[in-house]
mmCIF file with all atom_site columns, C-alpha atoms in Angstrom:
data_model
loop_
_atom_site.group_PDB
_atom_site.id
_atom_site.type_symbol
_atom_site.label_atom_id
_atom_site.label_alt_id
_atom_site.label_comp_id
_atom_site.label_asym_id
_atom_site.label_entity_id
_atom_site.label_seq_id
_atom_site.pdbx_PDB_ins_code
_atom_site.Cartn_x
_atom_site.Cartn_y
_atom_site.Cartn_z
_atom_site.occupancy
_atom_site.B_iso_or_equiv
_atom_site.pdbx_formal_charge
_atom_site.auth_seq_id
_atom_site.auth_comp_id
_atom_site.auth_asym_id
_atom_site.auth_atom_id
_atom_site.pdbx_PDB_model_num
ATOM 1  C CA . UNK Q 1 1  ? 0.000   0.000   0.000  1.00 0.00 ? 1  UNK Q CA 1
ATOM 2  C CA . UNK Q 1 2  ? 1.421   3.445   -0.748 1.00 0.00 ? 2  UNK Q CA 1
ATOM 3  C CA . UNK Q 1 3  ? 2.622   5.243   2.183  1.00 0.00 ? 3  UNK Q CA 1
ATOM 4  C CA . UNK Q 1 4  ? 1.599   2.615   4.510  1.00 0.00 ? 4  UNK Q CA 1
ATOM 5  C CA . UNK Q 1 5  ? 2.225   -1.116  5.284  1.00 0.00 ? 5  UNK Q CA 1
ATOM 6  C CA . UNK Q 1 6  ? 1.246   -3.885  7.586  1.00 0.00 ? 6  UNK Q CA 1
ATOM 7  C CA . UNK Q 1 7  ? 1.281   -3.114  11.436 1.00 0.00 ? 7  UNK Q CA 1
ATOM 8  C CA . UNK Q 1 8  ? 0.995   -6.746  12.581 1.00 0.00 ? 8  UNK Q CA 1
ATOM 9  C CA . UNK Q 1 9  ? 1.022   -10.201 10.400 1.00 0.00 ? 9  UNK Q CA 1
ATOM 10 C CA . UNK Q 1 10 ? -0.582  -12.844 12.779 1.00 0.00 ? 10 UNK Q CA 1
ATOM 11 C CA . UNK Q 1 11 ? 0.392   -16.669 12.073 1.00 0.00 ? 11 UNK Q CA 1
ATOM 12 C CA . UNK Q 1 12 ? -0.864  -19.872 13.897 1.00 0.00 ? 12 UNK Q CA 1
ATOM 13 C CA . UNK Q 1 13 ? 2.784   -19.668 15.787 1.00 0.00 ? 13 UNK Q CA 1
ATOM 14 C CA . UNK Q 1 14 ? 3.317   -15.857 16.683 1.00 0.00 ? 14 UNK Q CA 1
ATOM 15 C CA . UNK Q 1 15 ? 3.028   -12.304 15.894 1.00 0.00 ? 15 UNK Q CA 1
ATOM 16 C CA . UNK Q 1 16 ? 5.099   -9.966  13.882 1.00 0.00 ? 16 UNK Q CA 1
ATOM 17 C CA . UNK Q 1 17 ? 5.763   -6.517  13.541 1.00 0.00 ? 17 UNK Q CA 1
ATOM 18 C CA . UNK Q 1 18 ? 7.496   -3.777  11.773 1.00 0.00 ? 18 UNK Q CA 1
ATOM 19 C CA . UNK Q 1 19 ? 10.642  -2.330  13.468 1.00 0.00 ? 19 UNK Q CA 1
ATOM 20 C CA . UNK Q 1 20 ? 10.599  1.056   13.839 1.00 0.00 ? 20 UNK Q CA 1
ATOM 21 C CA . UNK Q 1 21 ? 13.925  2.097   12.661 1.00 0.00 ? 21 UNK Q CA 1
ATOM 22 C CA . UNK Q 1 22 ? 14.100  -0.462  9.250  1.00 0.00 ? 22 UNK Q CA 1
ATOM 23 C CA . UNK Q 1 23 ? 10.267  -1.439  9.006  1.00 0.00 ? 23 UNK Q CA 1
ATOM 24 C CA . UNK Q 1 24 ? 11.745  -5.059  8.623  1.00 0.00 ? 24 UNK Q CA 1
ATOM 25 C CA . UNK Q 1 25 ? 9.100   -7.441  10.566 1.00 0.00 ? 25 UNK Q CA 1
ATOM 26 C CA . UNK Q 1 26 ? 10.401  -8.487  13.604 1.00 0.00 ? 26 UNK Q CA 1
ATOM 27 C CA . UNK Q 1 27 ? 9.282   -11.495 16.404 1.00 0.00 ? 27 UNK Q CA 1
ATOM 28 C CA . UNK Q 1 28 ? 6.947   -9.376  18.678 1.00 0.00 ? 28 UNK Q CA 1
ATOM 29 C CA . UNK Q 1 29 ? 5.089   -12.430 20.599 1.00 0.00 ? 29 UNK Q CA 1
ATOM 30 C CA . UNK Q 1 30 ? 4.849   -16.066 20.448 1.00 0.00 ? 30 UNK Q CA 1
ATOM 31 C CA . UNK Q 1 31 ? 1.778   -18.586 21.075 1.00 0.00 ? 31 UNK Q CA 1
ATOM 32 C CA . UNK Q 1 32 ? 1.851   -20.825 24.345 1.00 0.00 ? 32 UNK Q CA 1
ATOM 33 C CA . UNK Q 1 33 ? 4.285   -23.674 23.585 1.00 0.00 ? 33 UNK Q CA 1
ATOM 34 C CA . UNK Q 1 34 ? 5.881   -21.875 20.784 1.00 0.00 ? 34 UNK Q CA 1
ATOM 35 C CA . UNK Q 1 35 ? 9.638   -21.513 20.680 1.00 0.00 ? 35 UNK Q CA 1
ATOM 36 C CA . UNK Q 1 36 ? 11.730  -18.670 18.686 1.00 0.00 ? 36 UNK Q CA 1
ATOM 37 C CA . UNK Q 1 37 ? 13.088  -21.633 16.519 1.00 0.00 ? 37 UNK Q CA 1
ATOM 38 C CA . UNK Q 1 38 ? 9.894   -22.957 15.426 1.00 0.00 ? 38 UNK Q CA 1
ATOM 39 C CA . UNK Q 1 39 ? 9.014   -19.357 14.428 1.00 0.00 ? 39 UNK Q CA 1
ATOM 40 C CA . UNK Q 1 40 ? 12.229  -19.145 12.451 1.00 0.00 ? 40 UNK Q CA 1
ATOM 41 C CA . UNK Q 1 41 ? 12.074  -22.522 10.706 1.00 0.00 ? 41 UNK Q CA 1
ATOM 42 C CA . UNK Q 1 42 ? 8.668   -21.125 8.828  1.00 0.00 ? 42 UNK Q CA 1
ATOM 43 C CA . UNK Q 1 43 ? 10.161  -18.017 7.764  1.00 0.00 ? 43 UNK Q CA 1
ATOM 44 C CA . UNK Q 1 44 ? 12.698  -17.126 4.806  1.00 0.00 ? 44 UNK Q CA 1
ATOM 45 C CA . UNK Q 1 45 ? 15.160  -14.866 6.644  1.00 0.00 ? 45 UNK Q CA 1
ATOM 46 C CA . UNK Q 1 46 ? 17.068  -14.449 9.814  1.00 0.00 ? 46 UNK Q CA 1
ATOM 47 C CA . UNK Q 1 47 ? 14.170  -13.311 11.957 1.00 0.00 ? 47 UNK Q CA 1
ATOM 48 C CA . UNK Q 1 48 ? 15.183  -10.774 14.615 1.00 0.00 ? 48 UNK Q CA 1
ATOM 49 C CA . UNK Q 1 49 ? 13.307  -10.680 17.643 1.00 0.00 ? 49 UNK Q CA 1
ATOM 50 C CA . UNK Q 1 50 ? 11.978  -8.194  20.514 1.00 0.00 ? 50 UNK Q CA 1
ATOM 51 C CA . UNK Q 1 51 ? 14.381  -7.391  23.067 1.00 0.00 ? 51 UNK Q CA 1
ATOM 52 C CA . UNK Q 1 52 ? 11.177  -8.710  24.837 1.00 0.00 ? 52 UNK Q CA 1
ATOM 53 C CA . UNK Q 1 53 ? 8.512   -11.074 23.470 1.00 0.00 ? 53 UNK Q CA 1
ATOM 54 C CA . UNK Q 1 54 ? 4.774   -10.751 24.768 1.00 0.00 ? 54 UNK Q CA 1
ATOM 55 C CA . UNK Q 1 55 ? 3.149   -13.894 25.840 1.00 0.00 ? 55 UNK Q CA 1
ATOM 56 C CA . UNK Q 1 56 ? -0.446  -14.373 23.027 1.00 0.00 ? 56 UNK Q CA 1
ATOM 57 C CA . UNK Q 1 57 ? -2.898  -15.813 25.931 1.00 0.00 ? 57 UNK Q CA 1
ATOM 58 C CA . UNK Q 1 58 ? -4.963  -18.615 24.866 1.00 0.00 ? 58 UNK Q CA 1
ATOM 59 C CA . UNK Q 1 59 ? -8.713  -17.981 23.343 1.00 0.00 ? 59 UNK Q CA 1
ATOM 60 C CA . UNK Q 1 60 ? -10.962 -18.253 26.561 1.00 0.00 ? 60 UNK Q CA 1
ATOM 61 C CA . UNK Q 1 61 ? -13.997 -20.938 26.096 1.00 0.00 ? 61 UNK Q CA 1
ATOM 62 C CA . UNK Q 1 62 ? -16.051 -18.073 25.366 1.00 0.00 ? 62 UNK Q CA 1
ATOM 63 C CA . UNK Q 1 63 ? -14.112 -16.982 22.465 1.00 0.00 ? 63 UNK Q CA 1
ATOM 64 C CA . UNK Q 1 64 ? -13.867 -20.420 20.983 1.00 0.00 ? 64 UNK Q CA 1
ATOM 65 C CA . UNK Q 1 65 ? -17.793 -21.218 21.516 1.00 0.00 ? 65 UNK Q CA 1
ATOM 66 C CA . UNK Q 1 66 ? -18.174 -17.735 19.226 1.00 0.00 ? 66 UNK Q CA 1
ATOM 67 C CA . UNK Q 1 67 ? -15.857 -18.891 16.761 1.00 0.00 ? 67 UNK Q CA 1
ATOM 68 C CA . UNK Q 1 68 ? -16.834 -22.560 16.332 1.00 0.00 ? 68 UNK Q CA 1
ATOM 69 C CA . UNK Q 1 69 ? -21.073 -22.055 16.900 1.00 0.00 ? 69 UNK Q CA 1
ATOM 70 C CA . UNK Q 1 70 ? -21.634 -18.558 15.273 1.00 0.00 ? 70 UNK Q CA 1
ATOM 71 C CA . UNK Q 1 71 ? -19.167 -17.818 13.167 1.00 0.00 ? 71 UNK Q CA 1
ATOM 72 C CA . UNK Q 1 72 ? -17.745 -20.700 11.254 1.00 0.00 ? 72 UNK Q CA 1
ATOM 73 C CA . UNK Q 1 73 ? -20.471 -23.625 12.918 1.00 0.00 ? 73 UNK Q CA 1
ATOM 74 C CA . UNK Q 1 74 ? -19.926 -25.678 9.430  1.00 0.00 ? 74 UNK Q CA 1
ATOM 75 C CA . UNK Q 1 75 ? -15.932 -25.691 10.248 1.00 0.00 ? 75 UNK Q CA 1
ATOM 76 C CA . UNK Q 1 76 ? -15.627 -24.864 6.557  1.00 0.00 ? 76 UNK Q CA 1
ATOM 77 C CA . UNK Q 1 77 ? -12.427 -22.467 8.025  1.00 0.00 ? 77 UNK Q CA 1
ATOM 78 C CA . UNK Q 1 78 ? -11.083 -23.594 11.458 1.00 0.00 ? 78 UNK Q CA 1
ATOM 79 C CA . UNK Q 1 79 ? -9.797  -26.963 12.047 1.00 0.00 ? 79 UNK Q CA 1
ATOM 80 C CA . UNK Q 1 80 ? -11.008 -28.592 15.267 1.00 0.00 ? 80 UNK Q CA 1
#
């Protein structure tokens, strides 16, 4: 996008985000049982991370009841 650019990409393993000094995406958090390396392994460069990753706290039962019933109850998207 002209003059702008993505201010998070979200994966099934962590988050990323622009740096503010290069704008190159860097490790900002990582999903319960996650590790840096597993991160790395599904990217194409030599990730950089945080000086300190945030914790991504697990969907509460709520959250996945919403998903699962009312949004997506066919599972045509998420994977149970």
């Amino acid at each position: 996008m002209p003059g702008a650019g993505p201010v998070k990409v979200i994966t099934d393993k962590a988050i990323l985000e622009p740096d503010e000094a290069t704008g190159e995406m860097v490790l900002a958090a990582l999903y319960p049982g996650v590790s840096v390396s597993d991160v790395q392994a599904g990217v194409g460069w030599s990730l950089r991370c945080r000086s300190s990753l945030a914790s991504v706290a697990p969907p509460t039962a709520q959250q996945l009841r919403l998903l699962r019933d009312v949004l997506d109850p066919k599972g045509l998207f998420l994977k149970q």
